[in-house]
Amino acid sequence: MTEESPEEDHGSPGVAETNPGSPSSKTNNNNNNNKEQDRFLPIANVGRIMKKVLPGNGKISKDAKETVQECVSEFISFVTGEASDKCQREKRKTINGDDIIWAITTLGFEDYVAPLKVYLCKYRDTEGEKVNSPKQQQQRQQQQQIQQQNHHNYQFQEQDQNNNNMSCTSYISHHHPSPFLPVDHQPFPNIAFSPKSLQKQFPQQHDNNIDSIHW
Amino acid sequence: MENNNNNHQQPPKDNEQLKSFWSKGMEGDLNVKNHEFPISRIKRIMKFDPDVSMIAAEAPNLLSKACEMFVMDLTMRSWLHAQESNRLTIRKSDVDAVVSQTVIFDFLRDDVPKDEGEPVVAAADPVDDVADHVAVPDLNNEELPPGTVIGTPVCYGLGIHAPHPQMPGAWTEEDATGANGGNGGN
């Protein structure tokens, strides 16, 4: 496995170099440009970073930028291959930041390690902040549950109202005769009430009927 | 003689400027959201390796920062090389010279001779090539002591001059063998 990786890494640059070396038709040039764009980092970004370490009067030739551009791709493949080998030895499938730092240390770039560790800590802290958003979602779910409870209370009140209606209905059904008939037929023979008091009760029953209809 | 004097003066400058560079680097370039290189492109280059199956999100981000350091490192050394010739412009030959002189850039030497080969085909100046080859052995002598942290450096294009008798001219297979040895050591 270790032998194959270097060979493949060696093959890729060869292909990249061969294409630019033999320009022929426009189509081939376009294909070469596409391949280069896929294989290298943007040369504008490379040039911008190169200028960071130069004084104001320093300049960089295009050939130098292109060479550094190729070197960076080799650097990425070199570090990635080393990190991938480590993951395989440890039977892990995912390359993480610690593997990258280990590979860079192993390959001799010790000066890069301290800043990269600081950077990785900051990156993970930032990533940790993103984890808070699921908690907010949980809070929203709790609020929804509270709303559901309120809705349940409302339903409970409705049930109470239904019970009231039921009691009203049973009250009406209990008095089977028509409320107007008792005036003539003495509906309550067992109860000793004066006709006036009976007449007073009739409007109440009538109101109850109206109320029940309203409910 | 003059070359030797220049080489003798070079290490102190290298150390001083590189140290100040790293201290500045720690201060200014640690912004997590400030990416100079596109993460998607780095991830694509990582996946060229068929052994690479899954990549955590933090890996290409971290590698992006490492690439910035690599570019600045390579550029600063190239600038120092250009200044040795009293030039204010970094040339391809400066980058190639730094690659051939610096041990941690061993892995880049597969490409440098080929890059030099093409200009020759395009009628480059043979005298310049000869001068580069002549200059390199002395620089190697100067660079070797600090660079011995890594394994034995191998120079493809310098086989003719045989700068170090103990290390014969290397072929691709021998380089692979050396790489395997290095991995074994790890």
Short mmCIF file of C-alpha atoms in Angstrom, two decimals:
data_model
loop_
_atom_site.label_atom_id
_atom_site.label_comp_id
_atom_site.label_asym_id
_atom_site.label_seq_id
_atom_site.Cartn_x
_atom_site.Cartn_y
_atom_site.Cartn_z
CA MET A 1 0.00 0.00 0.00
CA THR A 2 2.75 2.42 0.92
CA GLU A 3 4.55 1.70 -2.33
CA GLU A 4 1.48 2.33 -4.48
CA SER A 5 0.72 5.76 -3.07
CA PRO A 6 4.08 7.35 -3.97
CA GLU A 7 3.91 5.89 -7.46
CA GLU A 8 0.45 7.31 -8.04
CA ASP A 9 1.49 10.67 -6.64
CA HIS A 10 4.43 10.54 -8.99
CA GLY A 11 2.19 9.69 -11.94
CA SER A 12 -0.24 12.55 -11.47
CA PRO A 13 2.32 15.36 -11.74
CA GLY A 14 3.78 13.67 -14.80
CA VAL A 15 0.43 13.78 -16.54
CA ALA A 16 -0.08 17.40 -15.51
CA GLU A 17 3.34 18.36 -16.80
CA THR A 18 3.03 16.47 -20.08
CA ASN A 19 -0.15 18.24 -21.15
CA PRO A 20 1.15 21.81 -20.89
CA GLY A 21 4.38 20.74 -22.54
CA SER A 22 2.64 19.68 -25.73
CA PRO A 23 0.11 22.35 -26.75
CA SER A 24 -1.65 21.47 -30.00
CA SER A 25 -5.29 22.41 -30.62
CA LYS A 26 -7.54 24.80 -28.70
CA THR A 27 -9.65 21.92 -27.46
CA ASN A 28 -6.62 20.29 -25.90
CA ASN A 29 -5.65 23.60 -24.35
CA ASN A 30 -9.09 23.89 -22.78
CA ASN A 31 -8.85 20.34 -21.48
CA ASN A 32 -5.39 21.07 -20.10
CA ASN A 33 -6.69 24.21 -18.40
CA ASN A 34 -9.55 22.27 -16.83
CA LYS A 35 -7.22 19.57 -15.57
CA GLU A 36 -4.80 22.15 -14.18
CA GLN A 37 -7.63 24.00 -12.46
CA ASP A 38 -8.75 20.76 -10.84
CA ARG A 39 -5.25 19.69 -9.88
CA PHE A 40 -3.80 22.96 -8.56
CA LEU A 41 -4.87 25.71 -6.20
CA PRO A 42 -5.73 29.04 -7.87
CA ILE A 43 -2.53 30.83 -8.87
CA ALA A 44 -4.01 34.18 -7.80
CA ASN A 45 -4.34 32.94 -4.22
CA VAL A 46 -0.80 31.53 -4.34
CA GLY A 47 0.59 34.84 -5.61
CA ARG A 48 -1.29 36.81 -2.95
CA ILE A 49 0.17 34.74 -0.12
CA MET A 50 3.66 34.88 -1.64
CA LYS A 51 3.52 38.68 -1.59
CA LYS A 52 2.71 38.66 2.13
CA VAL A 53 6.29 37.71 3.04
CA LEU A 54 8.00 40.08 0.60
CA PRO A 55 8.83 43.77 1.09
CA GLY A 56 7.05 46.36 -1.01
CA ASN A 57 9.73 46.36 -3.70
CA GLY A 58 9.81 42.56 -4.00
CA LYS A 59 8.42 40.97 -7.15
CA ILE A 60 7.61 37.43 -8.24
CA SER A 61 7.92 36.08 -11.76
CA LYS A 62 5.05 34.10 -13.25
CA ASP A 63 7.26 31.02 -13.58
CA ALA A 64 8.01 31.15 -9.85
CA LYS A 65 4.31 31.38 -9.00
CA GLU A 66 3.55 28.40 -11.22
CA THR A 67 6.32 26.34 -9.63
CA VAL A 68 5.07 27.15 -6.12
CA GLN A 69 1.53 26.34 -7.29
CA GLU A 70 2.67 22.86 -8.28
CA CYS A 71 4.66 22.45 -5.06
CA VAL A 72 1.58 23.19 -2.94
CA SER A 73 -0.43 20.45 -4.66
CA GLU A 74 2.44 18.05 -4.02
CA PHE A 75 2.47 19.17 -0.38
CA ILE A 76 -1.26 18.43 -0.03
CA SER A 77 -0.89 14.98 -1.60
CA PHE A 78 2.20 14.27 0.51
CA VAL A 79 0.51 15.16 3.82
CA THR A 80 -2.74 13.45 2.85
CA GLY A 81 -0.94 10.22 1.92
CA GLU A 82 0.89 10.14 5.25
CA ALA A 83 -2.30 10.84 7.22
CA SER A 84 -4.21 8.21 5.23
CA ASP A 85 -1.55 5.59 5.96
CA LYS A 86 -1.84 6.35 9.68
CA CYS A 87 -5.64 5.97 9.57
CA GLN A 88 -5.33 2.63 7.82
CA ARG A 89 -2.84 1.33 10.39
CA GLU A 90 -5.28 2.33 13.13
CA LYS A 91 -8.24 0.91 11.14
CA ARG A 92 -10.03 4.25 10.98
CA LYS A 93 -11.81 5.54 7.87
CA THR A 94 -11.95 9.30 8.48
CA ILE A 95 -8.92 11.61 8.30
CA ASN A 96 -9.25 14.28 11.00
CA GLY A 97 -7.25 17.32 12.05
CA ASP A 98 -5.03 15.42 14.47
CA ASP A 99 -3.97 13.10 11.64
CA ILE A 100 -2.99 16.11 9.52
CA ILE A 101 -0.92 17.59 12.36
CA TRP A 102 0.73 14.22 12.99
CA ALA A 103 1.61 13.85 9.30
CA ILE A 104 3.06 17.37 9.12
CA THR A 105 5.17 16.67 12.21
CA THR A 106 6.38 13.37 10.80
CA LEU A 107 7.31 14.91 7.46
CA GLY A 108 9.61 17.47 9.07
CA PHE A 109 7.54 20.66 9.12
CA GLU A 110 7.82 21.13 12.88
CA ASP A 111 7.64 24.93 12.58
CA TYR A 112 4.09 24.66 11.27
CA VAL A 113 2.80 22.49 14.14
CA ALA A 114 2.35 25.02 16.98
CA PRO A 115 0.30 27.52 14.92
CA LEU A 116 -1.75 24.68 13.44
CA LYS A 117 -2.64 23.31 16.89
CA VAL A 118 -3.84 26.76 17.96
CA TYR A 119 -5.84 27.03 14.76
CA LEU A 120 -7.40 23.58 15.23
CA CYS A 121 -8.51 24.45 18.78
CA LYS A 122 -10.13 27.66 17.53
CA TYR A 123 -11.81 25.79 14.69
CA ARG A 124 -13.26 23.18 17.05
CA ASP A 125 -14.49 25.90 19.43
CA THR A 126 -16.27 27.55 16.52
CA GLU A 127 -17.70 24.20 15.49
CA GLY A 128 -18.85 23.71 19.11
CA GLU A 129 -20.91 26.90 18.90
CA LYS A 130 -22.81 25.36 16.01
CA VAL A 131 -23.85 22.49 18.30
CA ASN A 132 -25.94 25.00 20.32
CA SER A 133 -28.46 25.33 17.50
CA PRO A 134 -29.86 21.81 18.13
CA LYS A 135 -30.44 22.85 21.76
CA GLN A 136 -32.47 25.82 20.55
CA GLN A 137 -34.54 23.41 18.49
CA GLN A 138 -35.18 21.39 21.65
CA GLN A 139 -36.37 24.55 23.40
CA ARG A 140 -38.75 25.17 20.51
CA GLN A 141 -40.09 21.65 20.88
CA GLN A 142 -40.70 22.28 24.58
CA GLN A 143 -42.63 25.44 23.72
CA GLN A 144 -44.73 23.45 21.28
CA GLN A 145 -45.47 20.93 24.03
CA ILE A 146 -46.64 23.76 26.31
CA GLN A 147 -48.93 25.01 23.56
CA GLN A 148 -50.32 21.51 23.17
CA GLN A 149 -51.07 21.42 26.91
CA ASN A 150 -52.97 24.71 26.59
CA HIS A 151 -54.95 23.23 23.74
CA HIS A 152 -55.71 20.21 25.92
CA ASN A 153 -57.01 22.52 28.66
CA TYR A 154 -59.27 24.18 26.11
CA GLN A 155 -60.63 20.79 25.12
CA PHE A 156 -61.21 20.02 28.80
CA GLN A 157 -63.28 23.20 29.10
CA GLU A 158 -65.26 22.14 26.08
CA GLN A 159 -65.95 18.84 27.77
CA ASP A 160 -67.26 20.75 30.79
CA GLN A 161 -69.58 22.68 28.53
CA ASN A 162 -70.76 19.45 26.98
CA ASN A 163 -71.50 18.10 30.45
CA ASN A 164 -73.56 21.21 31.16
CA ASN A 165 -75.48 20.64 27.97
CA MET A 166 -76.06 17.02 28.93
CA SER A 167 -77.39 18.04 32.34
CA CYS A 168 -79.68 20.60 30.70
CA THR A 169 -80.97 17.98 28.29
CA SER A 170 -81.60 15.48 31.06
CA TYR A 171 -83.38 18.21 33.01
CA ILE A 172 -85.65 18.89 30.04
CA SER A 173 -86.25 15.20 29.33
CA HIS A 174 -87.06 14.66 33.00
CA HIS A 175 -90.05 16.98 32.56
CA HIS A 176 -91.72 15.13 29.74
CA PRO A 177 -94.90 17.26 29.55
CA SER A 178 -94.92 20.47 27.62
CA PRO A 179 -94.17 23.54 29.74
CA PHE A 180 -97.35 25.21 28.55
CA LEU A 181 -99.72 22.35 29.27
CA PRO A 182 -99.33 22.31 33.09
CA VAL A 183 -101.27 25.54 33.30
CA ASP A 184 -104.45 23.64 32.32
CA HIS A 185 -103.76 20.10 33.53
CA GLN A 186 -102.07 20.69 36.88
CA PRO A 187 -98.75 18.86 36.02
CA PHE A 188 -97.47 18.77 39.61
CA PRO A 189 -100.38 17.30 41.61
CA ASN A 190 -98.08 16.07 44.39
CA ILE A 191 -96.50 19.48 44.97
CA ALA A 192 -98.57 22.16 46.64
CA PHE A 193 -97.77 25.36 44.74
CA SER A 194 -100.01 28.27 43.98
CA PRO A 195 -100.84 28.89 40.28
CA LYS A 196 -98.92 32.16 40.42
CA SER A 197 -95.73 30.46 41.58
CA LEU A 198 -96.11 27.86 38.82
CA GLN A 199 -96.48 30.58 36.23
CA LYS A 200 -93.34 32.24 37.56
CA GLN A 201 -91.34 29.03 37.05
CA PHE A 202 -92.47 28.58 33.43
CA PRO A 203 -90.51 31.57 32.06
CA GLN A 204 -87.38 30.18 33.71
CA GLN A 205 -87.81 26.88 31.89
CA HIS A 206 -88.38 28.79 28.69
CA ASP A 207 -85.15 30.71 29.28
CA ASN A 208 -83.37 27.42 29.90
CA ASN A 209 -84.62 26.16 26.58
CA ILE A 210 -83.30 29.26 24.88
CA ASP A 211 -79.97 28.83 26.67
CA SER A 212 -79.73 25.21 25.61
CA ILE A 213 -80.44 26.18 22.04
CA HIS A 214 -77.76 28.82 22.32
CA TRP A 215 -75.25 26.29 23.62
CA MET B 1 35.82 31.70 -2.28
CA GLU B 2 33.23 34.47 -2.48
CA ASN B 3 30.50 31.86 -2.75
CA ASN B 4 31.74 30.23 0.42
CA ASN B 5 31.64 33.55 2.24
CA ASN B 6 28.08 34.17 1.07
CA ASN B 7 27.05 30.69 2.14
CA HIS B 8 28.63 31.21 5.54
CA GLN B 9 26.64 34.42 6.05
CA GLN B 10 23.35 32.90 4.90
CA PRO B 11 22.38 30.71 7.91
CA PRO B 12 22.14 33.55 10.47
CA LYS B 13 19.87 35.56 8.19
CA ASP B 14 17.73 32.50 7.52
CA ASN B 15 17.28 31.76 11.18
CA GLU B 16 16.53 35.33 12.22
CA GLN B 17 14.04 36.11 9.46
CA LEU B 18 12.33 32.72 9.69
CA LYS B 19 11.90 33.05 13.46
CA SER B 20 10.35 36.49 13.13
CA PHE B 21 8.17 35.12 10.35
CA TRP B 22 6.78 32.30 12.49
CA SER B 23 6.09 34.62 15.42
CA LYS B 24 4.15 36.94 13.12
CA GLY B 25 2.40 33.97 11.58
CA MET B 26 1.09 32.86 14.94
CA GLU B 27 -0.38 36.30 15.59
CA GLY B 28 -1.98 37.34 12.33
CA ASP B 29 -3.04 34.26 10.42
CA LEU B 30 -5.04 32.31 12.98
CA ASN B 31 -8.46 33.67 12.00
CA VAL B 32 -10.60 30.56 11.66
CA LYS B 33 -12.90 32.03 9.03
CA ASN B 34 -10.17 33.63 6.91
CA HIS B 35 -9.37 31.09 4.20
CA GLU B 36 -6.94 32.06 1.46
CA PHE B 37 -7.39 28.79 -0.42
CA PRO B 38 -10.75 27.31 -1.50
CA ILE B 39 -11.57 24.39 0.80
CA SER B 40 -13.39 22.51 -1.95
CA ARG B 41 -10.28 22.52 -4.13
CA ILE B 42 -8.08 21.23 -1.30
CA LYS B 43 -10.60 18.48 -0.58
CA ARG B 44 -10.59 17.49 -4.25
CA ILE B 45 -6.79 17.27 -4.30
CA MET B 46 -6.89 15.16 -1.11
CA LYS B 47 -9.28 12.73 -2.78
CA PHE B 48 -6.90 12.10 -5.68
CA ASP B 49 -5.36 9.52 -3.33
CA PRO B 50 -7.51 6.38 -3.85
CA ASP B 51 -6.71 5.24 -0.29
CA VAL B 52 -8.47 8.31 1.11
CA SER B 53 -12.08 7.38 1.83
CA MET B 54 -13.55 9.87 4.31
CA ILE B 55 -12.34 13.33 5.32
CA ALA B 56 -13.53 15.21 8.42
CA ALA B 57 -14.53 18.83 7.84
CA GLU B 58 -11.68 20.10 10.00
CA ALA B 59 -9.00 18.35 7.90
CA PRO B 60 -9.12 20.42 4.68
CA ASN B 61 -9.59 23.59 6.74
CA LEU B 62 -6.48 22.80 8.74
CA LEU B 63 -4.58 21.78 5.61
CA SER B 64 -5.54 25.10 4.02
CA LYS B 65 -3.75 26.90 6.84
CA ALA B 66 -0.78 24.55 6.49
CA CYS B 67 -0.61 25.34 2.77
CA GLU B 68 -0.45 29.05 3.54
CA MET B 69 2.51 28.39 5.83
CA PHE B 70 4.13 26.20 3.19
CA VAL B 71 3.80 28.88 0.52
CA MET B 72 5.16 31.58 2.83
CA ASP B 73 8.02 29.30 3.92
CA LEU B 74 8.99 28.46 0.34
CA THR B 75 8.63 32.09 -0.76
CA MET B 76 10.74 33.49 2.05
CA ARG B 77 13.59 31.08 1.33
CA SER B 78 13.32 31.86 -2.38
CA TRP B 79 13.44 35.58 -1.61
CA LEU B 80 16.61 35.11 0.41
CA HIS B 81 18.11 33.21 -2.51
CA ALA B 82 17.18 36.01 -4.91
CA GLN B 83 18.74 38.59 -2.61
CA GLU B 84 22.01 36.70 -2.66
CA SER B 85 22.19 37.75 -6.33
CA ASN B 86 21.04 41.30 -5.48
CA ARG B 87 17.76 40.75 -7.30
CA LEU B 88 14.32 42.05 -6.26
CA THR B 89 12.40 39.50 -8.33
CA ILE B 90 11.92 35.86 -7.34
CA ARG B 91 12.56 33.61 -10.31
CA LYS B 92 11.74 29.99 -10.95
CA SER B 93 15.42 29.18 -10.51
CA ASP B 94 15.24 30.57 -6.96
CA VAL B 95 12.37 28.24 -6.09
CA ASP B 96 14.12 25.29 -7.72
CA ALA B 97 17.32 26.05 -5.81
CA VAL B 98 15.47 26.21 -2.47
CA VAL B 99 13.77 22.90 -3.23
CA SER B 100 17.08 21.24 -3.99
CA GLN B 101 18.80 22.76 -0.94
CA THR B 102 16.18 22.25 1.77
CA VAL B 103 15.71 18.79 3.27
CA ILE B 104 12.03 19.18 4.20
CA PHE B 105 11.31 19.82 0.51
CA ASP B 106 12.75 16.46 -0.54
CA PHE B 107 9.35 15.26 -1.71
CA LEU B 108 9.27 18.00 -4.37
CA ARG B 109 12.44 16.95 -6.17
CA ASP B 110 10.68 14.49 -8.45
CA ASP B 111 9.33 17.45 -10.40
CA VAL B 112 12.15 19.99 -10.28
CA PRO B 113 14.49 18.26 -12.77
CA LYS B 114 11.62 17.78 -15.21
CA ASP B 115 10.67 21.43 -14.87
CA GLU B 116 14.29 22.33 -15.58
CA GLY B 117 14.30 19.91 -18.52
CA GLU B 118 11.51 21.66 -20.38
CA PRO B 119 13.22 25.07 -20.44
CA VAL B 120 16.31 23.35 -21.83
CA VAL B 121 14.21 21.95 -24.66
CA ALA B 122 12.90 25.47 -25.14
CA ALA B 123 16.46 26.71 -25.69
CA ALA B 124 17.30 27.77 -22.15
CA ASP B 125 20.80 28.95 -21.38
CA PRO B 126 23.04 25.95 -20.70
CA VAL B 127 25.49 28.21 -18.88
CA ASP B 128 22.85 29.05 -16.24
CA ASP B 129 22.07 25.40 -15.71
CA VAL B 130 25.75 24.61 -15.25
CA ALA B 131 26.09 27.50 -12.81
CA ASP B 132 23.12 26.24 -10.78
CA HIS B 133 24.57 22.78 -10.61
CA VAL B 134 27.98 24.09 -9.59
CA ALA B 135 26.51 26.26 -6.84
CA VAL B 136 24.28 23.62 -5.29
CA PRO B 137 26.87 21.29 -3.70
CA ASP B 138 28.29 24.04 -1.51
CA LEU B 139 24.83 25.08 -0.35
CA ASN B 140 24.05 21.47 0.43
CA ASN B 141 27.10 21.36 2.66
CA GLU B 142 25.81 24.41 4.50
CA GLU B 143 22.24 23.14 4.77
CA LEU B 144 22.93 19.56 5.80
CA PRO B 145 23.67 20.09 9.53
CA PRO B 146 20.28 21.60 10.45
CA GLY B 147 18.43 19.34 8.05
CA THR B 148 19.68 16.02 9.39
CA VAL B 149 16.45 15.69 11.38
CA ILE B 150 15.01 13.95 8.32
CA GLY B 151 16.44 11.01 6.42
CA THR B 152 19.06 11.20 3.73
CA PRO B 153 18.34 13.83 1.06
CA VAL B 154 18.51 12.64 -2.52
CA CYS B 155 19.33 14.85 -5.50
CA TYR B 156 18.15 13.67 -8.91
CA GLY B 157 19.57 16.38 -11.11
CA LEU B 158 22.86 16.45 -9.24
CA GLY B 159 23.87 12.85 -9.83
CA ILE B 160 26.55 13.96 -12.27
CA HIS B 161 28.35 16.06 -9.70
CA ALA B 162 27.99 13.51 -6.89
CA PRO B 163 28.11 16.12 -4.10
CA HIS B 164 28.21 13.47 -1.36
CA PRO B 165 30.16 10.29 -2.15
CA GLN B 166 28.33 8.43 0.61
CA MET B 167 25.02 8.96 -1.17
CA PRO B 168 25.06 7.67 -4.75
CA GLY B 169 22.86 9.13 -7.47
CA ALA B 170 19.24 8.12 -6.82
CA TRP B 171 16.61 6.65 -9.10
CA THR B 172 12.87 6.65 -8.65
CA GLU B 173 12.91 3.14 -7.19
CA GLU B 174 15.63 4.02 -4.71
CA ASP B 175 13.64 7.07 -3.68
CA ALA B 176 10.63 4.84 -3.10
CA THR B 177 12.83 2.55 -1.04
CA GLY B 178 13.99 5.52 1.01
CA ALA B 179 10.38 6.58 1.51
CA ASN B 180 9.50 3.09 2.70
CA GLY B 181 12.46 3.19 5.07
CA GLY B 182 11.21 6.50 6.40
CA ASN B 183 7.74 5.08 6.94
CA GLY B 184 9.28 2.08 8.69
CA GLY B 185 11.11 4.45 11.00
CA ASN B 186 7.83 6.20 11.81
#
